[in-house]
Short mmCIF file of C-alpha atoms and ligand atoms in Angstrom, two decimals:
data_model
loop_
_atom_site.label_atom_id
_atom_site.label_comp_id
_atom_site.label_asym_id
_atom_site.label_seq_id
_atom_site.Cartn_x
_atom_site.Cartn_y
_atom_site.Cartn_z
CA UNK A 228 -0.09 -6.46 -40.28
CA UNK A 229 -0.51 -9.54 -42.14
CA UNK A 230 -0.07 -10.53 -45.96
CA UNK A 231 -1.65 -13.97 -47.64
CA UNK A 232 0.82 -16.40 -49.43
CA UNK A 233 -1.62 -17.72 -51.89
CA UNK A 234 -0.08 -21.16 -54.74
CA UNK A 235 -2.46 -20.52 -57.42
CA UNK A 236 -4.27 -23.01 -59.61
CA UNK A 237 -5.28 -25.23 -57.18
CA UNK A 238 -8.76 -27.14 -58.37
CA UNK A 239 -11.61 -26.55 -56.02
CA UNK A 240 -13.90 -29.67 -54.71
CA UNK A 241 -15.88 -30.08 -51.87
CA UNK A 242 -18.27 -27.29 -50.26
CA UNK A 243 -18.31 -23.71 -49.17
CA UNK A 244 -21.22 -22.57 -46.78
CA UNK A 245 -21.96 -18.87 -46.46
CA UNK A 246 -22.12 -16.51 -43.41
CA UNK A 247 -24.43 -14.25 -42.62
CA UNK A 248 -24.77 -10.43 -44.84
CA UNK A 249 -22.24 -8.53 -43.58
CA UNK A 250 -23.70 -5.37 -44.97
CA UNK A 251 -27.38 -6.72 -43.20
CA UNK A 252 -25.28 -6.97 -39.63
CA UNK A 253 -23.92 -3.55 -39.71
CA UNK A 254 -27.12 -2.33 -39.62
CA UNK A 255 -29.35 -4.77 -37.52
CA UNK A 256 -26.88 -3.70 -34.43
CA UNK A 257 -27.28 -0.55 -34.61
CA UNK A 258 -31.02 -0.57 -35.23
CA UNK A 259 -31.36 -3.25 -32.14
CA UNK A 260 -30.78 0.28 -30.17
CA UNK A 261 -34.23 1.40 -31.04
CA UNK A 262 -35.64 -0.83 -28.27
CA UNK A 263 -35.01 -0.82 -24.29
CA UNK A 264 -35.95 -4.78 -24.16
CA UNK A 265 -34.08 -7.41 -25.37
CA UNK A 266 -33.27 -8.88 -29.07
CA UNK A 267 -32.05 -11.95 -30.59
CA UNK A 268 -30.13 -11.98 -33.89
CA UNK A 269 -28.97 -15.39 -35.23
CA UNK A 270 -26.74 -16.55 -38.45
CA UNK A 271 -24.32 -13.38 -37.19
CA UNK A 272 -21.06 -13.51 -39.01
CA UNK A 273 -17.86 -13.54 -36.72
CA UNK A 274 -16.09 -10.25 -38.84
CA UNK A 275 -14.24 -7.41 -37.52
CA UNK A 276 -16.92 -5.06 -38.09
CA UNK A 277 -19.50 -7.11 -35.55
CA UNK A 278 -16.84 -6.92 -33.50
CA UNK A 279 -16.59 -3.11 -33.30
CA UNK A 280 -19.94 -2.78 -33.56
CA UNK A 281 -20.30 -4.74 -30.42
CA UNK A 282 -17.75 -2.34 -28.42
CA UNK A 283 -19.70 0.58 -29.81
CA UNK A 284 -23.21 -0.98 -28.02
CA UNK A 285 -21.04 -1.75 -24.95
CA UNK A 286 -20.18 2.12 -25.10
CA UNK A 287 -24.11 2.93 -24.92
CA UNK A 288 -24.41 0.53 -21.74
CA UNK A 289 -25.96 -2.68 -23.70
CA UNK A 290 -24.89 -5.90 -22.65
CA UNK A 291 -24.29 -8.53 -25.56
CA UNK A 292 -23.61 -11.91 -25.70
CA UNK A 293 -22.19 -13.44 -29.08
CA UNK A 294 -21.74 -17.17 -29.11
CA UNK A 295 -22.28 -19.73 -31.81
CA UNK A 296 -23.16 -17.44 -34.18
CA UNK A 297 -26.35 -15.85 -32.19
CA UNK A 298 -26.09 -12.72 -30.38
CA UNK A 299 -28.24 -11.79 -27.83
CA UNK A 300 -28.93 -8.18 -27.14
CA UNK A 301 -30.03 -6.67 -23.43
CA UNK A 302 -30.35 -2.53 -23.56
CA UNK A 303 -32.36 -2.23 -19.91
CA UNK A 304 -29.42 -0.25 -19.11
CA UNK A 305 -28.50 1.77 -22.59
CA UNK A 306 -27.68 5.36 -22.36
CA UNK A 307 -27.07 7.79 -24.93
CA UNK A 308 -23.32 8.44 -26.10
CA UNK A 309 -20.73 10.45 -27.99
CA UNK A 310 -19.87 7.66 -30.93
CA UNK A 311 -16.29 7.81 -30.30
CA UNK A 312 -14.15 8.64 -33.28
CA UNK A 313 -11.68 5.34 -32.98
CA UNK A 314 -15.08 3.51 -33.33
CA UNK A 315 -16.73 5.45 -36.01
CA UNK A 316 -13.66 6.09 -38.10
CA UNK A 317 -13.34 2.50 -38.33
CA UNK A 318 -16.03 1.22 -40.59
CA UNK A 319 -18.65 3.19 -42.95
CA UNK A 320 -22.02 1.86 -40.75
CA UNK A 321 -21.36 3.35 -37.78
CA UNK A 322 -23.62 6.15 -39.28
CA UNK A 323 -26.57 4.03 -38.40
CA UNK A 324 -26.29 4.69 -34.94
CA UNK A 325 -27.71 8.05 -36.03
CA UNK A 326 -30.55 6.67 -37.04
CA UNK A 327 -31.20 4.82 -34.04
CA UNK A 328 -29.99 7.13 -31.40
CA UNK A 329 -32.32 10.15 -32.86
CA UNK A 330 -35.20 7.68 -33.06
CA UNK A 331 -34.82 6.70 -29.20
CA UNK A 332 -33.21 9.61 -27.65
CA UNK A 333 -33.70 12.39 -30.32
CA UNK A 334 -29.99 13.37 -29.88
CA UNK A 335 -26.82 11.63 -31.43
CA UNK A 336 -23.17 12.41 -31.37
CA UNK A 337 -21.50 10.54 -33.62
CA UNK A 338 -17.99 11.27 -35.15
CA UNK A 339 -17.34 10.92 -39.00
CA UNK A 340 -18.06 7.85 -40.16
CA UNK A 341 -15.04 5.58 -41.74
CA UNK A 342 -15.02 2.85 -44.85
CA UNK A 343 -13.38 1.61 -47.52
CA UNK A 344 -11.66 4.51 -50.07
CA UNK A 345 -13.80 4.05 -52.94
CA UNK A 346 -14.81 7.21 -53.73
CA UNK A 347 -16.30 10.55 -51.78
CA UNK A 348 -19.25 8.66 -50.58
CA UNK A 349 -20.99 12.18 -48.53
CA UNK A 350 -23.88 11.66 -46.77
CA UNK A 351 -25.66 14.20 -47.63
CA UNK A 352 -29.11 11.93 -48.57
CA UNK A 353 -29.11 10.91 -44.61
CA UNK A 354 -28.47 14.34 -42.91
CA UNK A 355 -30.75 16.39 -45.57
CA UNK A 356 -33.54 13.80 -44.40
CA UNK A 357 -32.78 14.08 -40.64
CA UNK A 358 -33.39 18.14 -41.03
CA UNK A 359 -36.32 17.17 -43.03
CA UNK A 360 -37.37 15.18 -40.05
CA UNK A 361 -36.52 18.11 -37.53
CA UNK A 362 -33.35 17.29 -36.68
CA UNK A 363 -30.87 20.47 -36.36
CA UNK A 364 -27.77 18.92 -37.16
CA UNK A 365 -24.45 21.23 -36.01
CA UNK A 366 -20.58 19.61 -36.88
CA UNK A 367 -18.11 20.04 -34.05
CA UNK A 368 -14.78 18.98 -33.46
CA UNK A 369 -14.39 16.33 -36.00
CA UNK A 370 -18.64 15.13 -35.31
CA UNK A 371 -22.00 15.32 -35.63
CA UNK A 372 -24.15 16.93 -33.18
CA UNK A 373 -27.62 16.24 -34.09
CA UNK A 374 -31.12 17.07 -32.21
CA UNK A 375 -34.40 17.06 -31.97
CA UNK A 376 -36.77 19.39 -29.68
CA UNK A 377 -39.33 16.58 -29.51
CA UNK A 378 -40.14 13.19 -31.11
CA UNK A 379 -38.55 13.13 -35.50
CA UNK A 380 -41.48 13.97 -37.26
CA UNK A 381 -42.60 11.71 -39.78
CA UNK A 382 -42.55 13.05 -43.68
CA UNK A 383 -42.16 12.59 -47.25
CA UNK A 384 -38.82 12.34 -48.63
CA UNK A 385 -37.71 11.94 -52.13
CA UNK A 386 -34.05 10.38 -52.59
CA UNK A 387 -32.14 11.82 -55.65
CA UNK A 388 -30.01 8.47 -55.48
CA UNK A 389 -31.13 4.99 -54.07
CA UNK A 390 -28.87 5.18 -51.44
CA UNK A 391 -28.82 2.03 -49.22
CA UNK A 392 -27.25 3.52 -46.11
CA UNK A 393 -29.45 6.42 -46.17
CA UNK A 394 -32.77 3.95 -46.63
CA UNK A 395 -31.59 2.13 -43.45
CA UNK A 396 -31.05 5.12 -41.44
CA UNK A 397 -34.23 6.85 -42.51
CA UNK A 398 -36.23 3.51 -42.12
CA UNK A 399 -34.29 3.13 -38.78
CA UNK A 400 -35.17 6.86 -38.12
CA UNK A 401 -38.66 6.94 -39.17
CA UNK A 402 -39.52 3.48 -36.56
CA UNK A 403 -40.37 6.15 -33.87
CA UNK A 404 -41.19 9.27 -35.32
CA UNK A 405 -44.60 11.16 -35.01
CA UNK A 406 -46.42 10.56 -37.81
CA UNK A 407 -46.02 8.23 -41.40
CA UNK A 408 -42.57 9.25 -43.46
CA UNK A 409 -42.50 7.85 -46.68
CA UNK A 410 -39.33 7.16 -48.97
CA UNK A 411 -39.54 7.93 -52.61
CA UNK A 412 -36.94 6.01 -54.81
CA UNK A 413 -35.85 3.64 -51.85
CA UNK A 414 -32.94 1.50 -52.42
CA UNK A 415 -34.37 -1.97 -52.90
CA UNK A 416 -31.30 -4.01 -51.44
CA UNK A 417 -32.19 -7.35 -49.84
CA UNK A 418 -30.67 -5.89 -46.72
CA UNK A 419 -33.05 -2.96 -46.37
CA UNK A 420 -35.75 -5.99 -46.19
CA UNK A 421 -34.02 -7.88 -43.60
CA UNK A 422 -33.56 -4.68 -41.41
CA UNK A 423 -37.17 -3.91 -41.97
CA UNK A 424 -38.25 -7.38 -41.00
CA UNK A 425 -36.12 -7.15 -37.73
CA UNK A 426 -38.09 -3.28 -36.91
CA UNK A 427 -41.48 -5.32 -37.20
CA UNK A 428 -40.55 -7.90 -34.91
CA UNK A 429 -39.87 -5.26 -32.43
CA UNK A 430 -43.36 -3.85 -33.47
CA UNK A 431 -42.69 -1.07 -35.67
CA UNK A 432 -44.82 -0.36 -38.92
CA UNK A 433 -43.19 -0.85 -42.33
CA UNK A 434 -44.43 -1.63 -45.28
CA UNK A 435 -42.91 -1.89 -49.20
CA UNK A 436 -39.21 -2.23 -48.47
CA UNK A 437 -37.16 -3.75 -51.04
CA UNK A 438 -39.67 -1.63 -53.13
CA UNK A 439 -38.63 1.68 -54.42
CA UNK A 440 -41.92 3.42 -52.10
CA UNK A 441 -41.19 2.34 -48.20
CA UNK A 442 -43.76 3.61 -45.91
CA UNK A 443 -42.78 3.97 -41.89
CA UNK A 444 -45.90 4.97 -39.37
CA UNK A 445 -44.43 6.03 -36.28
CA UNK A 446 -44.84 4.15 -33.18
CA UNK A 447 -44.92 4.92 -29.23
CA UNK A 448 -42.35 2.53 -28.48
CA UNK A 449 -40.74 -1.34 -29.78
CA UNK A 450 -40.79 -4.25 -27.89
CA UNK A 451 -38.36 -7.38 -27.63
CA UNK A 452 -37.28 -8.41 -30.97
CA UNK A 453 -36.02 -11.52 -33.40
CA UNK A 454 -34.36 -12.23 -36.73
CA UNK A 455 -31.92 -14.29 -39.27
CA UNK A 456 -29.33 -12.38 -40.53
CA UNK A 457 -29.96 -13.16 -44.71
CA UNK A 458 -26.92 -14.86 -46.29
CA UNK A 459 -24.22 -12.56 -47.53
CA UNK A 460 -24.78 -12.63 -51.38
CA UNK A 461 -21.58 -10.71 -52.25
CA UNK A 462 -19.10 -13.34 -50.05
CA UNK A 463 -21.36 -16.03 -52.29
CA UNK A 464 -20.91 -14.63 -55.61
CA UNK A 465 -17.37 -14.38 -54.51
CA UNK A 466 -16.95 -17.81 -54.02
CA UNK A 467 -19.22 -18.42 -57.06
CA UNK A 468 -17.05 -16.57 -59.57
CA UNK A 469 -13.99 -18.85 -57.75
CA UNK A 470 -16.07 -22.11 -58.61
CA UNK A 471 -16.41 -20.86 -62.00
CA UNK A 472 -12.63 -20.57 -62.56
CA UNK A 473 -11.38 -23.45 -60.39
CA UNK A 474 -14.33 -25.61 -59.19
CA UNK A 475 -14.55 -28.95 -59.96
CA UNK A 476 -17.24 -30.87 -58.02
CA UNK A 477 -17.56 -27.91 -55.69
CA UNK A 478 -21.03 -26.23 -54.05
CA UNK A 479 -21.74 -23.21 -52.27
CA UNK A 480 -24.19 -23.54 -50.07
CA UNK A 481 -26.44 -21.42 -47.71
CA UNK A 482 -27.30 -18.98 -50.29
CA UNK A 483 -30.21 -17.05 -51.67
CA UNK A 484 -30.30 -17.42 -55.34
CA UNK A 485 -32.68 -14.64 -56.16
CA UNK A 486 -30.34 -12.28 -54.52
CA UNK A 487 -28.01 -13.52 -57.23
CA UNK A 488 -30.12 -13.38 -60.72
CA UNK A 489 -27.50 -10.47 -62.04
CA UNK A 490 -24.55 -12.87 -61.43
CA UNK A 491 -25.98 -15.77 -62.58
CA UNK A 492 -27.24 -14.33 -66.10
CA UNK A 493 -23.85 -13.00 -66.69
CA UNK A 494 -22.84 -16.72 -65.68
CA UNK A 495 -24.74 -18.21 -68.48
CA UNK A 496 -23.70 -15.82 -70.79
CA UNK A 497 -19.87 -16.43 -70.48
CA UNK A 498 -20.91 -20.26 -71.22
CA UNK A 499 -19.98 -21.28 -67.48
CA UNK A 500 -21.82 -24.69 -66.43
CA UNK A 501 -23.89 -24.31 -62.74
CA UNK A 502 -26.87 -26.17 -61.22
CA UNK A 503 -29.27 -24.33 -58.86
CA UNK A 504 -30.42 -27.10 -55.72
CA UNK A 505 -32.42 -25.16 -53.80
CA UNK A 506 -29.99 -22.54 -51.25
CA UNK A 507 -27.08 -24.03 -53.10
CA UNK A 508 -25.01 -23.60 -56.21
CA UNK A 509 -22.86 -26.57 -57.83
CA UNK A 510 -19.95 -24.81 -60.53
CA UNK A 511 -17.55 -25.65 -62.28
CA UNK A 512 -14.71 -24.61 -64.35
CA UNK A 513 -15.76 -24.41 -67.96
CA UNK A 514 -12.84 -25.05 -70.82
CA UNK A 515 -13.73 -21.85 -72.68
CA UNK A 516 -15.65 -18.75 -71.34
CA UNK A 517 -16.75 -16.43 -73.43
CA UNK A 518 -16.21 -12.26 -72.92
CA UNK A 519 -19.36 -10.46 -71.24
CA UNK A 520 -19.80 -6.64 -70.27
CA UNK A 521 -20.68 -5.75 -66.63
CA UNK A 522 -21.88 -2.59 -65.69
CA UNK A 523 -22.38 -2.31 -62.29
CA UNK A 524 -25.52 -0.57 -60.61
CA UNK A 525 -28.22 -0.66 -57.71
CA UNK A 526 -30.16 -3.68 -57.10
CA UNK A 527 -31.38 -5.40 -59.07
CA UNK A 528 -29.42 -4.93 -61.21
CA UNK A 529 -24.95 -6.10 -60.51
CA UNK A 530 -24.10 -5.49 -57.96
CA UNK A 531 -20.68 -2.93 -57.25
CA UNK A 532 -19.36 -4.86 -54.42
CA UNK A 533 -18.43 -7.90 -57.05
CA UNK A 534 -17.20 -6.08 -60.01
CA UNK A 535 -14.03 -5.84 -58.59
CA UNK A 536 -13.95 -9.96 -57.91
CA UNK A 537 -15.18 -9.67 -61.48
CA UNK A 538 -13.13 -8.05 -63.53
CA UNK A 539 -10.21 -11.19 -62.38
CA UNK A 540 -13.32 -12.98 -63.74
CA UNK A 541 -12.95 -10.97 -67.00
CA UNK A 542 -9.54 -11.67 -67.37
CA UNK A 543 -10.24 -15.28 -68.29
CA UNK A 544 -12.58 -14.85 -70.65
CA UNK A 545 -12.06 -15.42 -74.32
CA UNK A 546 -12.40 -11.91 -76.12
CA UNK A 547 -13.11 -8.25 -74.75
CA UNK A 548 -15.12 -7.66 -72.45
CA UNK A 549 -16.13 -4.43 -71.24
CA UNK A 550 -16.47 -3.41 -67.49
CA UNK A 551 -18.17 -0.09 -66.61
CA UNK A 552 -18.13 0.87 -62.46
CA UNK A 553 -21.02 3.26 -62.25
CA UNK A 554 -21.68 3.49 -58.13
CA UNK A 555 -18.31 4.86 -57.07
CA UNK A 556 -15.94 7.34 -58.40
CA UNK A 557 -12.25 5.09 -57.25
CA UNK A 558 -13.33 1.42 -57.42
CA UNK A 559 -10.44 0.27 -60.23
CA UNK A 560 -7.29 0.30 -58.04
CA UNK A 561 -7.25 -3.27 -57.81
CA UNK A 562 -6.33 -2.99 -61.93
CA UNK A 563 -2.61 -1.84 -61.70
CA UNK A 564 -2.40 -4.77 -59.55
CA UNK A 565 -4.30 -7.49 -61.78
CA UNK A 566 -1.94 -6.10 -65.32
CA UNK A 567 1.31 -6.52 -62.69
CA UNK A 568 0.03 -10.58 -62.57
CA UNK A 569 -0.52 -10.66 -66.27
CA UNK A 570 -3.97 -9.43 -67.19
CA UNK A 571 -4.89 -6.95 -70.27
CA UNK A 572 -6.98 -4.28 -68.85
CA UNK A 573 -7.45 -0.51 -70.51
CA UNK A 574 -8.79 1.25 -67.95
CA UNK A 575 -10.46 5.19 -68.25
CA UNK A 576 -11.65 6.64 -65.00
CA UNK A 577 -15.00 4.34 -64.27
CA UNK A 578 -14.61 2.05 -67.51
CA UNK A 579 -12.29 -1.05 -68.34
CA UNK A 580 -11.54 -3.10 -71.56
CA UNK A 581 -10.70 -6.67 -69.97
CA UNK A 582 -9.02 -8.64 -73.21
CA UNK A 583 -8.45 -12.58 -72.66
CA UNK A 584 -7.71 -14.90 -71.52
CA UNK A 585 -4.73 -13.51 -69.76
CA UNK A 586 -2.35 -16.12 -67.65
CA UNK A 587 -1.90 -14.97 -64.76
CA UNK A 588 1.12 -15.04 -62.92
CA UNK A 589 1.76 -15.19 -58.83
CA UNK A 590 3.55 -11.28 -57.67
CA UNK A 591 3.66 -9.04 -54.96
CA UNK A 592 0.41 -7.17 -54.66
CA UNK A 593 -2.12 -5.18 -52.40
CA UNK A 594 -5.42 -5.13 -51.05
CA UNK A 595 -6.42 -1.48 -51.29
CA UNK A 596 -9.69 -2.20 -50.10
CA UNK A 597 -12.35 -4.81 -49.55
CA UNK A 598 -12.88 -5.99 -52.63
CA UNK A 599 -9.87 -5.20 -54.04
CA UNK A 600 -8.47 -7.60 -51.96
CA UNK A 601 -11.65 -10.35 -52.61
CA UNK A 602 -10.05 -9.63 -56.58
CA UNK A 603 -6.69 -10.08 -56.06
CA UNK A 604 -7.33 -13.42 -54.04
CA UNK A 605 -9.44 -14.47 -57.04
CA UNK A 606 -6.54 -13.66 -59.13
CA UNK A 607 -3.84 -15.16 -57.10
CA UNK A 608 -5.69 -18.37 -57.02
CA UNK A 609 -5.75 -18.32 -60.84
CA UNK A 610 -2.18 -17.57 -61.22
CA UNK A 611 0.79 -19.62 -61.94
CA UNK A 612 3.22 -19.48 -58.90
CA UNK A 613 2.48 -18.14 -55.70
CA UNK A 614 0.68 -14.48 -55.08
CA UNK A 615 1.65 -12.57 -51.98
CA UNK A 616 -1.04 -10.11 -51.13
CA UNK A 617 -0.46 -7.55 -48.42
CA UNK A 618 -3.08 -5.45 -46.48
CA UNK A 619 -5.31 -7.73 -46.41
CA UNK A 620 -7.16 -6.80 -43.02
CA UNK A 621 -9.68 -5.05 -45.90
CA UNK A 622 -10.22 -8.58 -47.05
CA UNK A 623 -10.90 -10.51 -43.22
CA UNK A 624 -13.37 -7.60 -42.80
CA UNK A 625 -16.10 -8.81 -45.57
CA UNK A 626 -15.20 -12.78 -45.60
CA UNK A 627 -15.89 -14.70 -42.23
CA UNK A 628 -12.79 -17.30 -42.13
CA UNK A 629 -11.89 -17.14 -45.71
CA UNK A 630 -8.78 -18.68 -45.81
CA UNK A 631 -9.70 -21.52 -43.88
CA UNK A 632 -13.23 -22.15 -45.82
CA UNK A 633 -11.10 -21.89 -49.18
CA UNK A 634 -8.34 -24.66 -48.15
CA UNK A 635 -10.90 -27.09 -47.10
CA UNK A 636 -11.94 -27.11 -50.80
CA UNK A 637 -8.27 -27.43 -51.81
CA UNK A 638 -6.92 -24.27 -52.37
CA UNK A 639 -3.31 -23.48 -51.05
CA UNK A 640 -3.53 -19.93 -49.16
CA UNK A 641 -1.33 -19.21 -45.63
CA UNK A 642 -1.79 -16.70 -43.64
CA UNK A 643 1.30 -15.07 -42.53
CA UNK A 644 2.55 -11.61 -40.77
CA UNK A 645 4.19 -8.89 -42.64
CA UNK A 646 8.15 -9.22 -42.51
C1 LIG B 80 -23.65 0.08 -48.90
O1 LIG B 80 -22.88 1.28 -48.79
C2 LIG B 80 -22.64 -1.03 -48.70
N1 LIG B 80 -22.02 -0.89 -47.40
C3 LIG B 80 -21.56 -0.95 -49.78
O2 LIG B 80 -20.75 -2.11 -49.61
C4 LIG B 80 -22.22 -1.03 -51.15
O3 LIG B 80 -21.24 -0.84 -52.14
C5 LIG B 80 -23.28 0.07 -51.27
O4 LIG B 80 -24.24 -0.05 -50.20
C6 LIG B 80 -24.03 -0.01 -52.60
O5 LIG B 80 -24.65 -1.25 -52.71
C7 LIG B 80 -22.73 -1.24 -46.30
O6 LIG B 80 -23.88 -1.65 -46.39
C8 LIG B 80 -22.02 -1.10 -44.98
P1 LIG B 80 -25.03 4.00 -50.78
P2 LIG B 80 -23.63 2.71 -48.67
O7 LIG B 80 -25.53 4.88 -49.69
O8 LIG B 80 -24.80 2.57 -47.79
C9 LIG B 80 -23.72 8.02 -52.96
C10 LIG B 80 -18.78 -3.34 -49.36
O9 LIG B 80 -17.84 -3.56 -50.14
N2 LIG B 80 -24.39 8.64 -51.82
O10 LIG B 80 -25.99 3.32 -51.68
O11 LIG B 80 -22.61 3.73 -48.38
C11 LIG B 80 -22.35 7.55 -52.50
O12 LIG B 80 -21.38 8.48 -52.81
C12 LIG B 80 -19.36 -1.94 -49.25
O13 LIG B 80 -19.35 -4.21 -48.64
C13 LIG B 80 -24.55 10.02 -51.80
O14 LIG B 80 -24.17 10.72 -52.75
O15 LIG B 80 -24.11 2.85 -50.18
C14 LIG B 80 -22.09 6.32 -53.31
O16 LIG B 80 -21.44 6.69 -54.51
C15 LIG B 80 -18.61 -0.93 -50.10
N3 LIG B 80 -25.11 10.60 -50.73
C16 LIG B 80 -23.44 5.79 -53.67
O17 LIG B 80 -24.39 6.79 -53.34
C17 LIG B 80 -25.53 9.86 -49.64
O18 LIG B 80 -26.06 10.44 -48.67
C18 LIG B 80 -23.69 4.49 -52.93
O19 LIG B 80 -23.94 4.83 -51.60
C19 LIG B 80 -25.37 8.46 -49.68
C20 LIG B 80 -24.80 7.87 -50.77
#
């Protein structure tokens, strides 16, 4: 195991450039299953989750080549599989392979899907629209067994929640069914469009994602296919709410602004100084920020995965400010951990009162998931002294080379195994 050794308040100049959407990849893999020719996906971020992702094609007879960033995709040869528990187990998207497997093969075994402990997070919104789509679906011996007599049929499906996963399987799902399925109250994530856009290079038929309404018309079969991998706008905004603390002539670049409006508004409301240049963001640290609320939610609105990174935000800003976590059900452990460095947080359940500013000083603490950890970094950074910060495989999971992209810009971090 490894642990970061991180000497806080460290000024940050120079430039950050971000990878490609880790929560875009997870799916684009899996969905490149869909077709027996070949695909190209570029801007591919070198994480651990690619990386299992990868062995899980392998599994299913696909040969890939990953290099510079581009991975190229051959399935002549790809067969149907069992999804092997110490795959699946390992990260949330493996569920995608549903999608994909059902769509070409119209059978998947796939064991339990893993992910970060933030809450129950079922998936009930994927299977009940897989039975919807005439897929029996039986559970044995710790997986799913899932089948379909014929070809899914296309249908109309109304989502009680705007999950993402469950868009991307359905959409991933739908690419080969018999017939037009249509998704009521679609998650409109930026992801869900780049996956979409990646399905119509291969020649499927969707229209209106990153809408609430998508619409899917069934096709015989896909062809070769391209696509970019967008920018990962939760690593940015992680970086951003850094240069916002710490930055001094410092710019993130390689970054979709739009997909950022949420963070950016809450930016100018806490008085902190940025410039937009087209795909990048110049920051700096402001002398006094002023409190905001955050209230986290589905796109557009703020996103979940940076509340955590933003409540350390919170913590130096003058006044209360109220944080409310409204996607998951356990996404405040990192608290306990920011209070043990100094910070004054109240939290109930889902709901925090952040008062500041709060000096933070460097302790012992632990990633308890992804971006728990992305917080605690934030923090440590801040802090007075040096921050030790163990578990932190969570953290090299969401952030391509993070420690190494940080000291460029001057901060202090090492990288160091557990004693
Ligand atoms: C994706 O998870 C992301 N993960 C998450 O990022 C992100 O937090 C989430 O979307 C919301 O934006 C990936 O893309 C790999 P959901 P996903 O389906 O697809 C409930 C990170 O830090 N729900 O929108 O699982 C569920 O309990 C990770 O990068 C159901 O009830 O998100 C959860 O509370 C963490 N039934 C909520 O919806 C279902 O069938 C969000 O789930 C599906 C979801």
């Amino acid at each position: 195991m490894k642990k970061l050794l991180i000497k806080g308040n460290k000024e940050l100049n120079g430039e950050v450039h971000i990878g490609g959407a880790k929560n875009a990849i997870v799916a684009l893999i899996p969905a490149s299953v869909l077709t027996k020719g070949k695909c190209v996906i570029h801007n591919v971020p070198d994480i651990s989750d690619v990386r299992i992702l990868l062995d899980i094609m392998k599994s299913l007879g696909s040969e890939v080549i990953y290099k510079n960033e581009t991975l190229i995709i051959d399935n002549k040869n790809l067969h149907n599989e069992l999804i092997k528990q110490e795959y699946a187990s390992k990260l949330r998207a493996s569920y995608y392979f549903m999608g994909s497997l059902l769509g070409l093969f119209n059978k998947a075994e796939i064991s339990y899907p893993g992910g970060c402990i933030i809450g129950s997070r079922p998936i009930d919104i994927h299977l009940d629209s897989f039975k919807k789509m005439n897929v029996t679906i039986k559970e044995v011996d710790g997986h799913y067994l899932m089948k379909s007599k014929s070809r899914l049929k296309g249908t109309s499906l109304f989502f009680d929640f705007p999950s993402v996963g469950a868009t991307i399987n359905v959409m991933i799902a739908a690419t080969l069914a018999n017939g037009v399925t249509k998704i009521i109250n679609a998650a409109r994530e930026p992801e869900i469009v780049n996956v979409a856009d990646f399905l119509n290079s291969m020649g499927a038929k969707i229209k209106g994602a990153g809408t609430g309404e998508i619409i899917i018309e069934g096709v015989e079969e896909l062809h070769d296919g391209e696509v970019t991998v967008i920018p990962d706008r939760i690593e940015a905004g992680t970086y951003l709410i850094m240069g916002a603390l710490l930055g001094r002539n410092f710019k993130v670049s390689g970054l979709v602004s739009e997909h950022l409006e949420s963070l950016l508004f809450k930016f100018r409301e806490a008085g902190v100084k940025y410039k937009i240049k087209g795909n990048s963001v110049y920051i700096s640290r402001t002398r006094k920020l002023n409190a905001v609320n955050i209230k986290t939610t589905v796109y557009p609105g703020f996103p979940t995965d940076l509340g955590q990174p933003m409540s350390t935000f919170l913590t130096q800003c003058s006044g209360e400010s109220i944080f409310e976590e409204t996607i998951y059900e356990n996404r405040l452990r990192h608290i306990p951990h920011l209070n043990a460095m100094g910070a004054n947080i109240n939290a109930f359940e889902k709901k925090a009162v952040v008062i500041g500013p709060s000096k933070l000083v460097g302790r012992k603490v632990k990633a308890t998931d992804l971006r728990a950890g992305a917080s605690l970094l934030v923090a440590g950074m801040v802090a007075e002294g040096t921050t030790e910060i163990s578990n932190i495989e969570h953290i090299l999971r969401g952030y391509e080379n993070i420690v190494s992209k940080l000291n460029k810009v001057g901060a202090d971090i090492r990288l160091i195994d557990e004693d």
